[in-house]
Amino acid sequence: MPWIARLSGFFSATLMMIILSPFLQSFAPAEAIKSTQTDSYLRLNAPTESSDSLSRFSFRKAEVFHNAIECRSLNLGKSGSCDPSLVHVAITLDIDYLRGSIAAVHSILQHSKCPQSVFFHFLVSEPGLETLVRSTFPELKFKVYFFDPERVRSLISASVRQALEQPLNYARNYLGDLLEPCVRRVIYLDTDLVLVDDIWKLWNTSLGKKTIGAPEYCHANFTKYFTEYFWSDQQYPGVFSGRKPCYFNTGVMVIDLVKWRQLGYTRRIERWMEIQKTSPSRIYELGSLPPFLLVFAGHVAPIEHQWNQHGLGGDNVKGSCRDIHPGPVSLLHWSGSGKPWLRLDSKQPCPIDSLWAPYDLYGNL
C-alpha cells in the first residue's frame, strides 16, 4: 500500500517496527502486555446513570509491565504521587472517550522502560471510572480527581464541534489546582492518541524558563484561530506584541506546575474566556484552544514535532482520512472529528487507524 511505502521512507527501521508492530517491541525485562478492548460506542447522546453507562464497557485486563534493570534504582516503595522519581501523566476519563484513554495508557506502558515509575492523574466528572481502570490495569499507579463541570460551564462558548464544548476539555486549565502541590511537572495528554516511544524522553524535555512545552507549528496560519472582530479591534491584537506567536496543539504539553501556580495561569486563561463571553462579538470559535494561544503563544518551549503527529482524525467536520506527516514519529494523535475506534467499528477505517488498533483493550479475546 502506498501509505506504508511512504512511512518506511520517513522512519528508521527500528522505529518502523515500533509503530507497525508494537507488540514486537520489548524492553527487557518488561513484559509484553496483551491488548484488550473496552468501549461503549463512543458518543452516547443522552446522559444516563453512570452505572448504566459503564455497564456497556468490557475491557480486557492488561498484563503487568515491569521496570527494566536500569530502573531498579528508582524508589518503588512509595505508592503516592509525591515520589520524586515518578513521571506524571494527566489524562481525562469520560464515557465518550474512555476507549481512547485506555488505549493511550496501554501504549505508554507498552513503550516505557520504567512503566512502574509512571504515575497517572485521571480527571473525571462522573463516578465509577476508578474501578474500571483498576480492573484493566491492576498494578497501575494512579489517582482520580473530580473536576466539577460547573466550575467552567458558564465560561464555555459554542464551538465548531459539540465535543469541543464539553467541560472536561477545560480540566487541563486547572491542573495546578487539582494536582497535589508536590507534583511539580506533568505531561498532559489528550484521549485520542497513542505513544510509540518511551514517555521518559518527553518527560526529560527542557523547558528552560518557559512554563509549558509543546510542538509548535509556525508555518500554520495563526490568524485563523481568531475572528475578524478580534484582529480588527484596537486592543486585542496587542496581546501578541513583543512575541512571535505560533500555533501549538494543546493535546500534548509538558507543564511546569510550579511556574504555572506562581504566575496564576489558570486565572489568565479564565479571563480570556470571560472576554469571549462578554465581548460584543466573538473573538474565537475553536473551543478550549484559543485561550491557551492567547496566553502562551510565543512563550512555548519548542518540542520536536515527532511528539505530536496530530490531525490524524481529519478536520472538525468530515473527519476524512489523513496520512502521517514526514519525519520520525513518537506519538500519533487523532485530533479532529474522526476517531480510530469508531471508524474501525464501522468497518470503514482509514489506513492510519491500524496503528491505533494494537493498543485497543475493548471487548473479549
mmCIF file of C-alpha atoms in Angstrom:
data_model
loop_
_atom_site.group_PDB
_atom_site.id
_atom_site.type_symbol
_atom_site.label_atom_id
_atom_site.label_comp_id
_atom_site.label_asym_id
_atom_site.label_seq_id
_atom_site.Cartn_x
_atom_site.Cartn_y
_atom_site.Cartn_z
ATOM 1 C CA MET A 1 0.000 0.000 0.000
ATOM 2 C CA PRO A 2 1.421 3.455 -0.858
ATOM 3 C CA TRP A 3 0.986 4.910 2.627
ATOM 4 C CA ILE A 4 3.179 2.182 4.096
ATOM 5 C CA ALA A 5 5.812 2.863 1.488
ATOM 6 C CA ARG A 6 5.869 6.497 2.469
ATOM 7 C CA LEU A 7 6.098 5.548 6.138
ATOM 8 C CA SER A 8 9.142 3.420 5.562
ATOM 9 C CA GLY A 9 10.843 6.313 3.872
ATOM 10 C CA PHE A 10 10.336 8.528 6.896
ATOM 11 C CA PHE A 11 11.261 6.246 9.761
ATOM 12 C CA SER A 12 14.300 4.268 10.689
ATOM 13 C CA ALA A 13 13.906 0.503 10.580
ATOM 14 C CA THR A 14 13.773 0.338 14.350
ATOM 15 C CA LEU A 15 11.081 2.954 14.710
ATOM 16 C CA MET A 16 9.136 1.326 11.903
ATOM 17 C CA MET A 17 8.967 -1.893 13.913
ATOM 18 C CA ILE A 18 7.823 0.029 16.984
ATOM 19 C CA ILE A 19 4.966 1.674 15.119
ATOM 20 C CA LEU A 20 3.738 -1.068 12.826
ATOM 21 C CA SER A 21 4.227 -3.937 15.258
ATOM 22 C CA PRO A 22 4.015 -2.512 18.766
ATOM 23 C CA PHE A 23 3.897 -5.923 20.380
ATOM 24 C CA LEU A 24 7.263 -6.846 18.878
ATOM 25 C CA GLN A 25 8.868 -4.060 20.864
ATOM 26 C CA SER A 26 10.065 -5.115 24.291
ATOM 27 C CA PHE A 27 12.353 -3.534 26.771
ATOM 28 C CA ALA A 28 13.998 -6.303 28.766
ATOM 29 C CA PRO A 29 12.737 -7.341 31.185
ATOM 30 C CA ALA A 30 9.449 -5.533 30.575
ATOM 31 C CA GLU A 31 6.627 -7.949 29.868
ATOM 32 C CA ALA A 32 4.615 -7.648 26.692
ATOM 33 C CA ILE A 33 1.110 -6.609 27.560
ATOM 34 C CA LYS A 34 -1.852 -8.326 25.982
ATOM 35 C CA SER A 35 -4.260 -5.946 24.371
ATOM 36 C CA THR A 36 -7.840 -5.753 25.289
ATOM 37 C CA GLN A 37 -10.634 -3.677 24.006
ATOM 38 C CA THR A 38 -13.365 -1.987 26.043
ATOM 39 C CA ASP A 39 -15.628 0.525 24.538
ATOM 40 C CA SER A 40 -19.129 1.791 24.701
ATOM 41 C CA TYR A 41 -19.676 3.257 21.304
ATOM 42 C CA LEU A 42 -18.082 6.486 21.984
ATOM 43 C CA ARG A 43 -20.646 9.167 21.650
ATOM 44 C CA LEU A 44 -23.556 8.472 23.984
ATOM 45 C CA ASN A 45 -26.110 11.054 23.026
ATOM 46 C CA ALA A 46 -28.198 11.222 26.164
ATOM 47 C CA PRO A 47 -26.735 11.283 29.669
ATOM 48 C CA THR A 48 -27.675 8.218 31.720
ATOM 49 C CA GLU A 49 -26.919 6.856 35.155
ATOM 50 C CA SER A 50 -23.174 6.367 35.454
ATOM 51 C CA SER A 51 -23.554 2.703 36.368
ATOM 52 C CA ASP A 52 -25.737 2.083 33.337
ATOM 53 C CA SER A 53 -23.222 3.759 31.045
ATOM 54 C CA LEU A 54 -20.262 1.860 32.483
ATOM 55 C CA SER A 55 -22.086 -1.456 32.090
ATOM 56 C CA ARG A 56 -21.656 -1.021 28.338
ATOM 57 C CA PHE A 57 -17.866 -1.321 28.717
ATOM 58 C CA SER A 58 -15.898 -4.530 28.839
ATOM 59 C CA PHE A 59 -12.128 -4.096 28.815
ATOM 60 C CA ARG A 60 -9.652 -6.939 28.882
ATOM 61 C CA LYS A 61 -7.236 -6.963 31.782
ATOM 62 C CA ALA A 62 -3.731 -5.993 30.773
ATOM 63 C CA GLU A 63 -0.719 -7.939 31.931
ATOM 64 C CA VAL A 64 1.590 -6.194 34.358
ATOM 65 C CA PHE A 65 4.560 -4.267 32.997
ATOM 66 C CA HIS A 66 7.815 -4.383 34.956
ATOM 67 C CA ASN A 67 10.662 -1.917 35.058
ATOM 68 C CA ALA A 68 13.834 -2.682 33.162
ATOM 69 C CA ILE A 69 17.056 -3.319 35.071
ATOM 70 C CA GLU A 70 18.241 0.260 34.760
ATOM 71 C CA CYS A 71 15.084 1.430 36.541
ATOM 72 C CA ARG A 72 15.701 -0.564 39.701
ATOM 73 C CA SER A 73 17.377 2.344 41.405
ATOM 74 C CA LEU A 74 14.060 4.146 41.422
ATOM 75 C CA ASN A 75 12.140 4.007 44.687
ATOM 76 C CA LEU A 76 9.222 1.671 44.031
ATOM 77 C CA GLY A 77 8.295 1.505 47.701
ATOM 78 C CA LYS A 78 6.401 4.780 47.601
ATOM 79 C CA SER A 79 2.974 4.494 46.060
ATOM 80 C CA GLY A 80 1.974 8.129 46.442
ATOM 81 C CA SER A 81 2.292 10.806 43.819
ATOM 82 C CA CYS A 82 4.948 12.728 45.774
ATOM 83 C CA ASP A 83 7.741 10.271 44.937
ATOM 84 C CA PRO A 84 10.270 12.491 43.080
ATOM 85 C CA SER A 85 11.350 9.612 40.816
ATOM 86 C CA LEU A 86 7.953 9.398 39.086
ATOM 87 C CA VAL A 87 6.856 10.585 35.671
ATOM 88 C CA HIS A 88 3.471 12.293 35.980
ATOM 89 C CA VAL A 89 0.862 11.997 33.223
ATOM 90 C CA ALA A 90 -2.577 13.649 33.271
ATOM 91 C CA ILE A 91 -5.432 12.339 31.105
ATOM 92 C CA THR A 92 -9.189 12.850 31.257
ATOM 93 C CA LEU A 93 -11.621 9.969 31.621
ATOM 94 C CA ASP A 94 -15.172 10.243 30.375
ATOM 95 C CA ILE A 95 -17.710 7.867 28.913
ATOM 96 C CA ASP A 96 -17.476 9.238 25.399
ATOM 97 C CA TYR A 97 -13.711 8.834 25.050
ATOM 98 C CA LEU A 98 -12.960 6.125 27.591
ATOM 99 C CA ARG A 99 -11.815 3.667 24.954
ATOM 100 C CA GLY A 100 -9.251 6.154 23.733
ATOM 101 C CA SER A 101 -7.977 6.899 27.246
ATOM 102 C CA ILE A 102 -7.445 3.215 27.983
ATOM 103 C CA ALA A 103 -5.555 2.754 24.707
ATOM 104 C CA ALA A 104 -3.367 5.779 25.492
ATOM 105 C CA VAL A 105 -2.418 4.380 28.902
ATOM 106 C CA HIS A 106 -1.743 0.984 27.346
ATOM 107 C CA SER A 107 0.578 2.496 24.756
ATOM 108 C CA ILE A 108 2.522 4.422 27.389
ATOM 109 C CA LEU A 109 3.113 1.283 29.442
ATOM 110 C CA GLN A 110 3.942 -0.714 26.326
ATOM 111 C CA HIS A 111 6.845 1.508 25.326
ATOM 112 C CA SER A 112 8.204 2.713 28.659
ATOM 113 C CA LYS A 113 11.398 1.177 30.030
ATOM 114 C CA CYS A 114 10.189 2.144 33.505
ATOM 115 C CA PRO A 115 6.400 1.610 33.389
ATOM 116 C CA GLN A 116 6.158 1.086 37.151
ATOM 117 C CA SER A 117 7.536 4.585 37.599
ATOM 118 C CA VAL A 118 4.779 6.343 35.655
ATOM 119 C CA PHE A 119 2.012 7.885 37.755
ATOM 120 C CA PHE A 120 -1.305 8.698 36.078
ATOM 121 C CA HIS A 121 -3.575 11.533 37.175
ATOM 122 C CA PHE A 122 -7.073 10.902 35.806
ATOM 123 C CA LEU A 123 -9.506 13.825 35.611
ATOM 124 C CA VAL A 124 -13.168 12.811 35.781
ATOM 125 C CA SER A 125 -16.589 14.426 36.026
ATOM 126 C CA GLU A 126 -18.556 11.319 36.984
ATOM 127 C CA PRO A 127 -18.108 8.459 39.460
ATOM 128 C CA GLY A 128 -17.314 4.808 38.819
ATOM 129 C CA LEU A 129 -14.401 5.100 36.419
ATOM 130 C CA GLU A 130 -11.727 4.336 39.019
ATOM 131 C CA THR A 131 -12.965 0.761 39.375
ATOM 132 C CA LEU A 132 -12.882 0.238 35.633
ATOM 133 C CA VAL A 133 -9.294 1.494 35.373
ATOM 134 C CA ARG A 134 -8.197 -0.692 38.286
ATOM 135 C CA SER A 135 -9.764 -3.790 36.774
ATOM 136 C CA THR A 136 -8.000 -3.144 33.456
ATOM 137 C CA PHE A 137 -4.600 -2.169 34.898
ATOM 138 C CA PRO A 138 -4.403 -3.856 38.343
ATOM 139 C CA GLU A 139 -0.867 -2.625 39.107
ATOM 140 C CA LEU A 140 -1.190 0.893 37.713
ATOM 141 C CA LYS A 141 -0.087 3.833 39.860
ATOM 142 C CA PHE A 142 -2.853 6.404 39.589
ATOM 143 C CA LYS A 143 -5.161 8.814 41.328
ATOM 144 C CA VAL A 144 -8.575 10.077 40.243
ATOM 145 C CA TYR A 145 -9.526 13.755 40.592
ATOM 146 C CA PHE A 146 -13.076 15.033 40.328
ATOM 147 C CA PHE A 147 -13.453 18.076 38.112
ATOM 148 C CA ASP A 148 -16.730 19.880 38.730
ATOM 149 C CA PRO A 149 -18.258 20.842 35.345
ATOM 150 C CA GLU A 150 -19.954 23.819 36.972
ATOM 151 C CA ARG A 151 -16.558 25.391 37.604
ATOM 152 C CA VAL A 152 -16.208 26.210 33.930
ATOM 153 C CA ARG A 153 -19.612 25.707 32.320
ATOM 154 C CA SER A 154 -20.586 29.369 32.391
ATOM 155 C CA LEU A 155 -17.331 30.310 30.634
ATOM 156 C CA ILE A 156 -17.683 27.891 27.697
ATOM 157 C CA SER A 157 -18.696 29.275 24.320
ATOM 158 C CA ALA A 158 -20.300 27.372 21.475
ATOM 159 C CA SER A 159 -17.712 25.789 19.182
ATOM 160 C CA VAL A 160 -17.464 24.381 15.665
ATOM 161 C CA ARG A 161 -17.958 20.875 17.085
ATOM 162 C CA GLN A 162 -20.114 19.966 20.077
ATOM 163 C CA ALA A 163 -17.467 17.656 21.516
ATOM 164 C CA LEU A 164 -15.199 20.676 21.988
ATOM 165 C CA GLU A 165 -17.759 22.264 24.313
ATOM 166 C CA GLN A 166 -17.622 19.573 27.000
ATOM 167 C CA PRO A 167 -16.462 20.941 30.377
ATOM 168 C CA LEU A 168 -13.901 18.166 30.858
ATOM 169 C CA ASN A 169 -11.993 19.544 27.842
ATOM 170 C CA TYR A 170 -11.169 22.514 30.046
ATOM 171 C CA ALA A 171 -9.902 20.483 33.018
ATOM 172 C CA ARG A 172 -6.338 20.929 31.739
ATOM 173 C CA ASN A 173 -6.657 24.601 32.704
ATOM 174 C CA TYR A 174 -6.931 23.578 36.361
ATOM 175 C CA LEU A 175 -4.146 21.028 36.742
ATOM 176 C CA GLY A 176 -2.246 23.400 39.020
ATOM 177 C CA ASP A 177 -5.211 23.426 41.405
ATOM 178 C CA LEU A 178 -6.267 19.790 41.108
ATOM 179 C CA LEU A 179 -2.935 18.013 41.483
ATOM 180 C CA GLU A 180 -1.032 17.868 44.762
ATOM 181 C CA PRO A 181 1.429 20.732 45.371
ATOM 182 C CA CYS A 182 4.273 18.171 45.435
ATOM 183 C CA VAL A 183 3.653 17.420 41.735
ATOM 184 C CA ARG A 184 5.987 19.923 40.110
ATOM 185 C CA ARG A 185 5.765 18.834 36.471
ATOM 186 C CA VAL A 186 3.160 16.944 34.457
ATOM 187 C CA ILE A 187 2.645 15.741 30.901
ATOM 188 C CA TYR A 188 -0.881 16.458 29.727
ATOM 189 C CA LEU A 189 -2.208 14.130 27.007
ATOM 190 C CA ASP A 190 -5.457 14.036 25.062
ATOM 191 C CA THR A 191 -7.505 10.843 24.961
ATOM 192 C CA ASP A 192 -7.261 10.211 21.212
ATOM 193 C CA LEU A 193 -3.571 9.400 20.899
ATOM 194 C CA VAL A 194 -1.032 6.629 21.388
ATOM 195 C CA LEU A 195 2.678 6.737 22.114
ATOM 196 C CA VAL A 196 5.121 4.631 20.117
ATOM 197 C CA ASP A 197 8.182 5.792 22.047
ATOM 198 C CA ASP A 198 9.327 5.987 25.663
ATOM 199 C CA ILE A 199 7.476 8.707 27.569
ATOM 200 C CA TRP A 200 10.590 9.328 29.654
ATOM 201 C CA LYS A 201 12.101 11.057 26.635
ATOM 202 C CA LEU A 202 9.212 13.516 26.587
ATOM 203 C CA TRP A 203 9.370 13.911 30.369
ATOM 204 C CA ASN A 204 13.025 14.936 30.215
ATOM 205 C CA THR A 205 12.334 17.794 27.792
ATOM 206 C CA SER A 206 14.000 21.014 28.872
ATOM 207 C CA LEU A 207 11.550 23.881 29.296
ATOM 208 C CA GLY A 208 14.214 26.449 30.074
ATOM 209 C CA LYS A 209 12.452 29.447 31.593
ATOM 210 C CA LYS A 210 9.117 28.595 29.956
ATOM 211 C CA THR A 211 6.065 27.257 31.764
ATOM 212 C CA ILE A 212 4.876 24.880 29.048
ATOM 213 C CA GLY A 213 6.478 22.948 26.229
ATOM 214 C CA ALA A 214 4.767 21.654 23.087
ATOM 215 C CA PRO A 215 5.481 21.090 19.398
ATOM 216 C CA GLU A 216 4.950 24.396 17.592
ATOM 217 C CA TYR A 217 3.768 24.836 14.001
ATOM 218 C CA CYS A 218 4.918 28.264 12.915
ATOM 219 C CA HIS A 219 4.026 27.634 9.263
ATOM 220 C CA ALA A 220 0.323 27.470 10.172
ATOM 221 C CA ASN A 221 -1.870 30.497 9.534
ATOM 222 C CA PHE A 222 -2.081 31.785 13.094
ATOM 223 C CA THR A 223 -4.684 34.438 12.278
ATOM 224 C CA LYS A 224 -7.373 31.839 11.517
ATOM 225 C CA TYR A 225 -7.641 30.853 15.183
ATOM 226 C CA PHE A 226 -9.287 34.179 15.947
ATOM 227 C CA THR A 227 -12.151 36.080 14.361
ATOM 228 C CA GLU A 228 -12.026 39.156 12.155
ATOM 229 C CA TYR A 229 -13.536 41.049 15.050
ATOM 230 C CA PHE A 230 -10.534 40.125 17.215
ATOM 231 C CA TRP A 231 -7.982 41.280 14.643
ATOM 232 C CA SER A 232 -9.877 44.479 13.850
ATOM 233 C CA ASP A 233 -10.124 45.505 17.472
ATOM 234 C CA GLN A 234 -7.781 48.270 18.601
ATOM 235 C CA GLN A 235 -6.622 46.441 21.721
ATOM 236 C CA TYR A 236 -6.926 42.646 21.372
ATOM 237 C CA PRO A 237 -4.104 42.006 18.848
ATOM 238 C CA GLY A 238 -1.745 43.871 21.142
ATOM 239 C CA VAL A 239 -1.645 40.833 23.409
ATOM 240 C CA PHE A 240 0.871 39.333 20.964
ATOM 241 C CA SER A 241 3.072 42.421 20.908
ATOM 242 C CA GLY A 242 6.715 41.590 21.526
ATOM 243 C CA ARG A 243 6.341 37.864 20.855
ATOM 244 C CA LYS A 244 6.277 35.619 17.817
ATOM 245 C CA PRO A 245 3.112 33.567 18.258
ATOM 246 C CA CYS A 246 2.881 30.134 16.659
ATOM 247 C CA TYR A 247 0.096 27.589 16.693
ATOM 248 C CA PHE A 248 0.533 24.643 19.041
ATOM 249 C CA ASN A 249 -1.805 21.761 19.824
ATOM 250 C CA THR A 250 -2.813 21.587 23.486
ATOM 251 C CA GLY A 251 -3.311 17.819 23.360
ATOM 252 C CA VAL A 252 0.358 17.203 24.182
ATOM 253 C CA MET A 253 2.005 19.531 26.676
ATOM 254 C CA VAL A 254 4.753 19.347 29.261
ATOM 255 C CA ILE A 255 3.834 21.738 32.064
ATOM 256 C CA ASP A 256 5.927 23.234 34.853
ATOM 257 C CA LEU A 257 3.290 23.345 37.568
ATOM 258 C CA VAL A 258 5.469 25.359 39.931
ATOM 259 C CA LYS A 259 5.641 28.262 37.474
ATOM 260 C CA TRP A 260 2.001 27.734 36.469
ATOM 261 C CA ARG A 261 0.852 28.198 40.051
ATOM 262 C CA GLN A 262 3.206 31.059 40.834
ATOM 263 C CA LEU A 263 2.202 33.060 37.752
ATOM 264 C CA GLY A 264 -1.537 32.370 38.008
ATOM 265 C CA TYR A 265 -2.078 30.976 34.523
ATOM 266 C CA THR A 266 -5.437 29.416 35.342
ATOM 267 C CA ARG A 267 -6.879 32.843 36.023
ATOM 268 C CA ARG A 268 -5.264 34.317 32.903
ATOM 269 C CA ILE A 269 -6.964 31.686 30.749
ATOM 270 C CA GLU A 270 -10.288 32.218 32.509
ATOM 271 C CA ARG A 271 -10.028 35.944 31.864
ATOM 272 C CA TRP A 272 -9.894 35.432 28.110
ATOM 273 C CA MET A 273 -12.883 33.089 28.317
ATOM 274 C CA GLU A 274 -14.772 35.821 30.156
ATOM 275 C CA ILE A 275 -13.841 38.343 27.471
ATOM 276 C CA GLN A 276 -15.150 35.967 24.819
ATOM 277 C CA LYS A 277 -18.494 35.731 26.644
ATOM 278 C CA THR A 278 -18.889 39.467 27.268
ATOM 279 C CA SER A 279 -17.460 40.852 24.031
ATOM 280 C CA PRO A 280 -19.992 42.390 21.581
ATOM 281 C CA SER A 281 -18.799 39.813 19.043
ATOM 282 C CA ARG A 282 -16.917 36.536 19.353
ATOM 283 C CA ILE A 283 -13.132 36.689 19.370
ATOM 284 C CA TYR A 284 -12.591 32.975 18.622
ATOM 285 C CA GLU A 285 -14.507 29.863 17.526
ATOM 286 C CA LEU A 286 -12.481 26.777 18.399
ATOM 287 C CA GLY A 287 -13.212 25.547 21.928
ATOM 288 C CA SER A 288 -10.501 25.462 24.591
ATOM 289 C CA LEU A 289 -7.522 26.084 22.275
ATOM 290 C CA PRO A 290 -7.692 29.875 21.628
ATOM 291 C CA PRO A 291 -7.439 30.936 25.296
ATOM 292 C CA PHE A 292 -4.246 28.879 25.547
ATOM 293 C CA LEU A 293 -2.898 30.545 22.427
ATOM 294 C CA LEU A 294 -3.734 33.974 23.794
ATOM 295 C CA VAL A 295 -1.813 33.288 26.990
ATOM 296 C CA PHE A 296 1.087 31.152 25.768
ATOM 297 C CA ALA A 297 1.673 31.522 22.009
ATOM 298 C CA GLY A 298 5.183 32.890 21.596
ATOM 299 C CA HIS A 299 6.110 31.734 25.096
ATOM 300 C CA VAL A 300 6.318 27.980 24.482
ATOM 301 C CA ALA A 301 9.386 25.778 24.839
ATOM 302 C CA PRO A 302 9.528 24.005 21.471
ATOM 303 C CA ILE A 303 9.352 20.197 21.436
ATOM 304 C CA GLU A 304 10.179 18.059 18.417
ATOM 305 C CA HIS A 305 7.222 17.528 16.083
ATOM 306 C CA GLN A 306 7.555 13.750 16.397
ATOM 307 C CA TRP A 307 5.879 14.090 19.807
ATOM 308 C CA ASN A 308 2.591 15.207 18.290
ATOM 309 C CA GLN A 309 1.797 13.824 14.858
ATOM 310 C CA HIS A 310 -1.637 15.395 15.104
ATOM 311 C CA GLY A 311 -4.572 15.808 12.739
ATOM 312 C CA LEU A 312 -4.975 12.074 12.041
ATOM 313 C CA GLY A 313 -8.709 12.367 12.776
ATOM 314 C CA GLY A 314 -9.170 14.696 9.815
ATOM 315 C CA ASP A 315 -10.877 18.077 10.085
ATOM 316 C CA ASN A 316 -13.503 19.105 12.624
ATOM 317 C CA VAL A 317 -16.412 18.358 10.286
ATOM 318 C CA LYS A 318 -15.824 15.411 7.951
ATOM 319 C CA GLY A 319 -13.065 13.576 9.772
ATOM 320 C CA SER A 320 -11.540 12.482 6.468
ATOM 321 C CA CYS A 321 -8.520 10.193 6.243
ATOM 322 C CA ARG A 322 -5.080 11.715 6.589
ATOM 323 C CA ASP A 323 -1.577 10.347 6.370
ATOM 324 C CA ILE A 324 1.357 10.741 8.716
ATOM 325 C CA HIS A 325 3.499 13.829 8.275
ATOM 326 C CA PRO A 326 7.053 13.281 7.001
ATOM 327 C CA GLY A 327 9.643 12.571 9.663
ATOM 328 C CA PRO A 328 10.080 10.390 12.746
ATOM 329 C CA VAL A 329 7.111 9.579 14.969
ATOM 330 C CA SER A 330 6.935 9.167 18.739
ATOM 331 C CA LEU A 331 3.246 9.973 19.250
ATOM 332 C CA LEU A 332 0.226 9.553 16.954
ATOM 333 C CA HIS A 333 -2.687 11.891 17.608
ATOM 334 C CA TRP A 334 -6.174 11.509 16.081
ATOM 335 C CA SER A 335 -7.193 15.114 16.680
ATOM 336 C CA GLY A 336 -10.136 16.102 14.509
ATOM 337 C CA SER A 337 -13.602 14.575 14.345
ATOM 338 C CA GLY A 338 -12.594 11.093 13.115
ATOM 339 C CA LYS A 339 -11.707 8.702 15.941
ATOM 340 C CA PRO A 340 -9.997 5.389 15.144
ATOM 341 C CA TRP A 341 -12.199 3.183 17.320
ATOM 342 C CA LEU A 342 -15.380 4.483 15.716
ATOM 343 C CA ARG A 343 -14.006 4.071 12.207
ATOM 344 C CA LEU A 344 -12.737 0.577 12.990
ATOM 345 C CA ASP A 345 -16.107 -0.454 14.441
ATOM 346 C CA SER A 346 -17.918 0.929 11.430
ATOM 347 C CA LYS A 347 -15.746 -1.269 9.165
ATOM 348 C CA GLN A 348 -14.685 1.900 7.343
ATOM 349 C CA PRO A 349 -11.282 2.638 8.882
ATOM 350 C CA CYS A 350 -8.596 4.846 7.490
ATOM 351 C CA PRO A 351 -5.246 3.128 6.829
ATOM 352 C CA ILE A 352 -3.648 5.032 9.704
ATOM 353 C CA ASP A 353 -6.182 3.572 12.167
ATOM 354 C CA SER A 354 -4.408 0.216 12.007
ATOM 355 C CA LEU A 355 -1.610 1.789 14.048
ATOM 356 C CA TRP A 356 -4.039 2.530 16.891
ATOM 357 C CA ALA A 357 -5.743 -0.881 16.920
ATOM 358 C CA PRO A 358 -2.995 -2.902 18.701
ATOM 359 C CA TYR A 359 -3.429 -0.774 21.829
ATOM 360 C CA ASP A 360 -7.211 -1.146 21.961
ATOM 361 C CA LEU A 361 -8.319 -3.147 25.016
ATOM 362 C CA TYR A 362 -12.028 -3.187 24.329
ATOM 363 C CA GLY A 363 -14.019 -6.407 24.247
ATOM 364 C CA ASN A 364 -13.193 -10.044 24.847
ATOM 365 C CA LEU A 365 -10.445 -12.133 23.331
#
